[in-house]
Amino acid sequence: MSEPDFVRVPPVEVTPSSDYVQSLARGLAVIRAFDADHPRRTLSEVAKHTDLTRATARRFLLTLAELGYVRTDGSVFWLTPRVLELGYSYLSSLSLPELAGPHLEALAEQVRESSSVSILDDGDVLYVARVPVRRIMTVSINIGTRFPAYATSMGRVLLAGLPPHELDAYLDQVHLNMLTEHTVLTAEQLRAELDRVREAGYSIVDQELEAGLRSLAAPIRDESGAVIAAVNISTQSARYTATQIEADLVPAVRATADAITADLTRTRSQSPTHPGRSLV
């Protein structure tokens, strides 16, 4: 399967500081060259994907192999499970996925649709918890999957919850790609949609990420009321019209978001020994 267009989001342009370590950035780029559609790559493919010379890509791959993060048979390379260690410290510190899990299971059972929780990360939604019911997209969704925030219901909930200056910065740099014929294509249209989401308290996205896919999301908040995550359900357009989603599914999703919010607030208030612990 070729890499779908909607997961290739142009990176935000960042001017490296004097403390920027280019070799570390390149090593991480080599790791990110492997994904579900490309679990194995040749040296030439890695070099092309990362814009590195073959010699440079080879040094990074062999270093990663010595450290146990990559394996090779001499012609192709692939990641090992040790790569999971790179994100384990972060994910293991989160109470959000484990707190959200039972609520997502109850939601999925109630509405018979897949449910997920994501956070906002560098202009993308990043899945941190998920309960699948059926596969309704052309790509698999797992923990760690990313999609462009502007074209997803969870992304719009998260963007609508940003402080004004952060939202302005996002809208100034985002590239709005036409993922389907329904995708919002201007920053002005997106801002207007985010205003509606902020006022309504939920977002419905109708076939903007993928044709035939409708999704609904509501915000998860911290004790101050700030939006820190989003919960959603996704369904096929043949199962629910946008009007039916609003009438039949919005109450369930908002109730789930509120329940997760309550659990997060309760957990923080009862954890005096971890006052600074990140929940997301």
GROMACS .gro file of C-alpha atoms in nm:
model
  280
    1MET     CA    1   0.000   0.000   0.000
    2SER     CA    2   0.139   0.339  -0.089
    3GLU     CA    3   0.160   0.609   0.174
    4PRO     CA    4  -0.173   0.799   0.181
    5ASP     CA    5  -0.149   1.167   0.098
    6PHE     CA    6  -0.332   1.280   0.408
    7VAL     CA    7  -0.064   1.159   0.650
    8ARG     CA    8   0.216   1.355   0.479
    9VAL     CA    9   0.198   1.690   0.655
   10PRO     CA   10   0.468   1.947   0.574
   11PRO     CA   11   0.675   2.010   0.886
   12VAL     CA   12   0.663   2.341   1.064
   13GLU     CA   13   0.962   2.554   0.964
   14VAL     CA   14   1.186   2.594   1.267
   15THR     CA   15   1.510   2.791   1.277
   16PRO     CA   16   1.768   2.578   1.461
   17SER     CA   17   1.911   2.740   1.772
   18SER     CA   18   2.278   2.743   1.866
   19ASP     CA   19   2.208   2.435   2.079
   20TYR     CA   20   2.061   2.238   1.788
   21VAL     CA   21   2.230   1.898   1.747
   22GLN     CA   22   2.199   1.811   1.379
   23SER     CA   23   2.328   1.457   1.414
   24LEU     CA   24   2.058   1.376   1.670
   25ALA     CA   25   1.791   1.521   1.442
   26ARG     CA   26   1.920   1.311   1.153
   27GLY     CA   27   1.925   0.996   1.362
   28LEU     CA   28   1.564   1.049   1.464
   29ALA     CA   29   1.473   1.113   1.099
   30VAL     CA   30   1.622   0.774   1.009
   31ILE     CA   31   1.404   0.605   1.271
   32ARG     CA   32   1.095   0.787   1.141
   33ALA     CA   33   1.170   0.664   0.788
   34PHE     CA   34   1.010   0.334   0.888
   35ASP     CA   35   0.633   0.309   0.928
   36ALA     CA   36   0.343   0.069   0.887
   37ASP     CA   37   0.355   0.098   0.508
   38HIS     CA   38   0.734   0.075   0.495
   39PRO     CA   39   0.847  -0.157   0.776
   40ARG     CA   40   1.157  -0.256   0.575
   41ARG     CA   41   1.372  -0.023   0.368
   42THR     CA   42   1.695  -0.048   0.174
   43LEU     CA   43   1.982   0.189   0.242
   44SER     CA   44   1.897   0.384  -0.073
   45GLU     CA   45   1.533   0.419   0.034
   46VAL     CA   46   1.629   0.548   0.378
   47ALA     CA   47   1.874   0.795   0.227
   48LYS     CA   48   1.614   0.924  -0.019
   49HIS     CA   49   1.340   0.951   0.244
   50THR     CA   50   1.561   1.145   0.487
   51ASP     CA   51   1.750   1.355   0.228
   52LEU     CA   52   2.078   1.213   0.354
   53THR     CA   53   2.368   1.081   0.150
   54ARG     CA   54   2.399   0.703   0.133
   55ALA     CA   55   2.717   0.719   0.340
   56THR     CA   56   2.554   0.927   0.614
   57ALA     CA   57   2.238   0.715   0.621
   58ARG     CA   58   2.455   0.401   0.641
   59ARG     CA   59   2.644   0.532   0.945
   60PHE     CA   60   2.320   0.612   1.126
   61LEU     CA   61   2.164   0.277   1.041
   62LEU     CA   62   2.469   0.079   1.154
   63THR     CA   63   2.489   0.282   1.476
   64LEU     CA   64   2.123   0.211   1.545
   65ALA     CA   65   2.186  -0.155   1.468
   66GLU     CA   66   2.473  -0.168   1.722
   67LEU     CA   67   2.244  -0.009   1.981
   68GLY     CA   68   1.975  -0.268   1.909
   69TYR     CA   69   1.715  -0.037   1.755
   70VAL     CA   70   1.757  -0.164   1.399
   71ARG     CA   71   1.827  -0.500   1.238
   72THR     CA   72   1.949  -0.583   0.888
   73ASP     CA   73   2.003  -0.885   0.671
   74GLY     CA   74   2.261  -0.700   0.466
   75SER     CA   75   2.021  -0.567   0.205
   76VAL     CA   76   1.725  -0.422   0.400
   77PHE     CA   77   1.681  -0.269   0.743
   78TRP     CA   78   1.394  -0.279   0.990
   79LEU     CA   79   1.319  -0.150   1.340
   80THR     CA   80   1.326  -0.370   1.649
   81PRO     CA   81   1.086  -0.356   1.945
   82ARG     CA   82   1.355  -0.168   2.140
   83VAL     CA   83   1.241   0.148   1.958
   84LEU     CA   84   0.936   0.143   2.185
   85GLU     CA   85   1.168   0.231   2.473
   86LEU     CA   86   1.212   0.578   2.322
   87GLY     CA   87   0.850   0.662   2.390
   88TYR     CA   88   0.788   0.441   2.690
   89SER     CA   89   0.901   0.690   2.952
   90TYR     CA   90   0.661   0.949   2.814
   91LEU     CA   91   0.366   0.715   2.765
   92SER     CA   92   0.417   0.538   3.098
   93SER     CA   93   0.396   0.871   3.280
   94LEU     CA   94   0.052   0.939   3.138
   95SER     CA   95  -0.257   0.859   3.336
   96LEU     CA   96  -0.476   0.968   3.046
   97PRO     CA   97  -0.469   0.645   2.839
   98GLU     CA   98  -0.538   0.417   3.133
   99LEU     CA   99  -0.808   0.645   3.271
  100ALA     CA  100  -0.968   0.686   2.930
  101GLY     CA  101  -0.964   0.315   2.846
  102PRO     CA  102  -1.275   0.201   3.037
  103HIS     CA  103  -1.470   0.504   2.918
  104LEU     CA  104  -1.375   0.437   2.555
  105GLU     CA  105  -1.477   0.073   2.590
  106ALA     CA  106  -1.815   0.175   2.731
  107LEU     CA  107  -1.864   0.432   2.454
  108ALA     CA  108  -1.770   0.185   2.180
  109GLU     CA  109  -2.009  -0.072   2.323
  110GLN     CA  110  -2.289   0.182   2.350
  111VAL     CA  111  -2.269   0.323   1.997
  112ARG     CA  112  -2.102   0.028   1.821
  113GLU     CA  113  -1.835   0.251   1.671
  114SER     CA  114  -1.460   0.283   1.727
  115SER     CA  115  -1.359   0.537   1.990
  116SER     CA  116  -1.028   0.714   2.048
  117VAL     CA  117  -0.846   0.977   2.249
  118SER     CA  118  -0.576   1.201   2.107
  119ILE     CA  119  -0.361   1.498   2.198
  120LEU     CA  120  -0.226   1.778   1.980
  121ASP     CA  121   0.138   1.744   1.879
  122ASP     CA  122   0.312   1.974   1.629
  123GLY     CA  123   0.000   2.035   1.421
  124ASP     CA  124  -0.112   1.672   1.424
  125VAL     CA  125  -0.349   1.470   1.636
  126LEU     CA  126  -0.156   1.192   1.808
  127TYR     CA  127  -0.357   0.888   1.915
  128VAL     CA  128  -0.288   0.788   2.276
  129ALA     CA  129  -0.582   0.553   2.341
  130ARG     CA  130  -0.818   0.363   2.113
  131VAL     CA  131  -1.090   0.096   2.121
  132PRO     CA  132  -1.158  -0.029   1.766
  133VAL     CA  133  -1.488  -0.188   1.669
  134ARG     CA  134  -1.443  -0.227   1.296
  135ARG     CA  135  -1.197  -0.104   1.038
  136ILE     CA  136  -1.357   0.183   0.849
  137MET     CA  137  -1.049   0.362   0.710
  138THR     CA  138  -0.803   0.265   0.439
  139VAL     CA  139  -0.516   0.285   0.689
  140SER     CA  140  -0.480   0.116   1.027
  141ILE     CA  141  -0.506   0.337   1.334
  142ASN     CA  142  -0.292   0.247   1.634
  143ILE     CA  143  -0.148   0.420   1.937
  144GLY     CA  144   0.094   0.676   1.796
  145THR     CA  145  -0.092   0.723   1.467
  146ARG     CA  146  -0.097   1.083   1.345
  147PHE     CA  147  -0.336   1.275   1.123
  148PRO     CA  148  -0.341   1.646   1.031
  149ALA     CA  149  -0.537   1.832   1.295
  150TYR     CA  150  -0.721   2.062   1.054
  151ALA     CA  151  -0.908   1.774   0.886
  152THR     CA  152  -1.010   1.574   1.193
  153SER     CA  153  -1.278   1.620   1.455
  154MET     CA  154  -1.035   1.569   1.743
  155GLY     CA  155  -0.791   1.809   1.581
  156ARG     CA  156  -1.052   2.081   1.553
  157VAL     CA  157  -1.154   2.040   1.915
  158LEU     CA  158  -0.789   2.068   2.017
  159LEU     CA  159  -0.719   2.363   1.789
  160ALA     CA  160  -1.031   2.543   1.911
  161GLY     CA  161  -0.898   2.508   2.264
  162LEU     CA  162  -0.563   2.672   2.193
  163PRO     CA  163  -0.479   3.015   2.336
  164PRO     CA  164  -0.537   3.282   2.067
  165HIS     CA  165  -0.167   3.346   1.997
  166GLU     CA  166  -0.096   2.975   1.953
  167LEU     CA  167  -0.392   2.934   1.718
  168ASP     CA  168  -0.279   3.238   1.516
  169ALA     CA  169   0.069   3.087   1.482
  170TYR     CA  170  -0.079   2.756   1.367
  171LEU     CA  171  -0.305   2.918   1.108
  172ASP     CA  172  -0.017   3.127   0.976
  173GLN     CA  173   0.201   2.825   0.898
  174VAL     CA  174  -0.038   2.536   0.830
  175HIS     CA  175  -0.057   2.389   0.477
  176LEU     CA  176  -0.417   2.290   0.405
  177ASN     CA  177  -0.397   2.002   0.159
  178MET     CA  178  -0.702   1.888  -0.034
  179LEU     CA  179  -0.747   1.541   0.115
  180THR     CA  180  -1.099   1.499  -0.025
  181GLU     CA  181  -1.336   1.720  -0.217
  182HIS     CA  182  -1.485   1.826   0.119
  183THR     CA  183  -1.166   1.941   0.292
  184VAL     CA  184  -1.152   2.300   0.419
  185LEU     CA  185  -0.885   2.474   0.214
  186THR     CA  186  -0.840   2.824   0.357
  187ALA     CA  187  -0.728   2.948   0.696
  188GLU     CA  188  -1.029   3.179   0.707
  189GLN     CA  189  -1.271   2.889   0.662
  190LEU     CA  190  -1.087   2.684   0.921
  191ARG     CA  191  -1.090   2.969   1.174
  192ALA     CA  192  -1.465   3.013   1.123
  193GLU     CA  193  -1.517   2.640   1.177
  194LEU     CA  194  -1.306   2.647   1.494
  195ASP     CA  195  -1.519   2.934   1.624
  196ARG     CA  196  -1.826   2.717   1.575
  197VAL     CA  197  -1.658   2.423   1.748
  198ARG     CA  198  -1.558   2.639   2.044
  199GLU     CA  199  -1.913   2.768   2.082
  200ALA     CA  200  -2.083   2.429   2.036
  201GLY     CA  201  -1.841   2.231   2.252
  202TYR     CA  202  -1.792   1.954   1.995
  203SER     CA  203  -1.687   1.901   1.634
  204ILE     CA  204  -1.834   1.699   1.349
  205VAL     CA  205  -1.611   1.646   1.046
  206ASP     CA  206  -1.788   1.516   0.738
  207GLN     CA  207  -1.563   1.330   0.491
  208GLU     CA  208  -1.276   1.583   0.504
  209LEU     CA  209  -1.004   1.337   0.601
  210GLU     CA  210  -1.128   1.044   0.396
  211ALA     CA  211  -1.428   0.996   0.167
  212GLY     CA  212  -1.706   0.805   0.340
  213LEU     CA  213  -1.577   0.882   0.690
  214ARG     CA  214  -1.763   1.098   0.942
  215SER     CA  215  -1.629   1.168   1.289
  216LEU     CA  216  -1.738   1.343   1.606
  217ALA     CA  217  -1.520   1.470   1.891
  218ALA     CA  218  -1.554   1.651   2.224
  219PRO     CA  219  -1.289   1.809   2.449
  220ILE     CA  220  -1.124   1.662   2.757
  221ARG     CA  221  -1.021   1.937   2.999
  222ASP     CA  222  -0.792   1.981   3.296
  223GLU     CA  223  -0.900   2.128   3.629
  224SER     CA  224  -0.851   2.482   3.497
  225GLY     CA  225  -1.086   2.418   3.204
  226ALA     CA  226  -0.811   2.411   2.941
  227VAL     CA  227  -0.854   2.160   2.658
  228ILE     CA  228  -0.579   1.898   2.690
  229ALA     CA  229  -0.713   1.609   2.479
  230ALA     CA  230  -1.012   1.500   2.275
  231VAL     CA  231  -1.231   1.191   2.253
  232ASN     CA  232  -1.400   1.086   1.933
  233ILE     CA  233  -1.594   0.823   1.745
  234SER     CA  234  -1.570   0.758   1.372
  235THR     CA  235  -1.834   0.605   1.151
  236GLN     CA  236  -1.912   0.537   0.788
  237SER     CA  237  -2.126   0.794   0.612
  238ALA     CA  238  -2.362   0.515   0.508
  239ARG     CA  239  -2.443   0.442   0.873
  240TYR     CA  240  -2.511   0.795   0.997
  241THR     CA  241  -2.591   1.124   0.829
  242ALA     CA  242  -2.437   1.435   0.980
  243THR     CA  243  -2.779   1.521   1.124
  244GLN     CA  244  -2.814   1.176   1.282
  245ILE     CA  245  -2.467   1.206   1.434
  246GLU     CA  246  -2.565   1.530   1.602
  247ALA     CA  247  -2.892   1.391   1.731
  248ASP     CA  248  -2.789   1.038   1.826
  249LEU     CA  249  -2.415   1.042   1.903
  250VAL     CA  250  -2.320   1.386   2.034
  251PRO     CA  251  -2.469   1.329   2.382
  252ALA     CA  252  -2.276   1.004   2.427
  253VAL     CA  253  -1.943   1.149   2.317
  254ARG     CA  254  -1.980   1.462   2.530
  255ALA     CA  255  -2.075   1.252   2.832
  256THR     CA  256  -1.766   1.037   2.780
  257ALA     CA  257  -1.542   1.343   2.753
  258ASP     CA  258  -1.692   1.485   3.071
  259ALA     CA  259  -1.641   1.154   3.254
  260ILE     CA  260  -1.274   1.137   3.152
  261THR     CA  261  -1.231   1.500   3.255
  262ALA     CA  262  -1.380   1.422   3.596
  263ASP     CA  263  -1.147   1.124   3.644
  264LEU     CA  264  -0.842   1.329   3.547
  265THR     CA  265  -0.937   1.608   3.787
  266ARG     CA  266  -1.000   1.359   4.066
  267THR     CA  267  -0.668   1.184   4.001
  268ARG     CA  268  -0.471   1.506   4.016
  269SER     CA  269  -0.645   1.625   4.330
  270GLN     CA  270  -0.571   1.293   4.502
  271SER     CA  271  -0.202   1.281   4.396
  272PRO     CA  272  -0.025   1.541   4.614
  273THR     CA  273   0.306   1.362   4.568
  274HIS     CA  274   0.293   1.424   4.193
  275PRO     CA  275   0.174   1.786   4.165
  276GLY     CA  276   0.356   1.841   3.838
  277ARG     CA  277   0.279   1.512   3.674
  278SER     CA  278   0.177   1.551   3.312
  279LEU     CA  279  -0.155   1.392   3.231
  280VAL     CA  280  -0.115   1.414   2.856
   0.00000   0.00000   0.00000
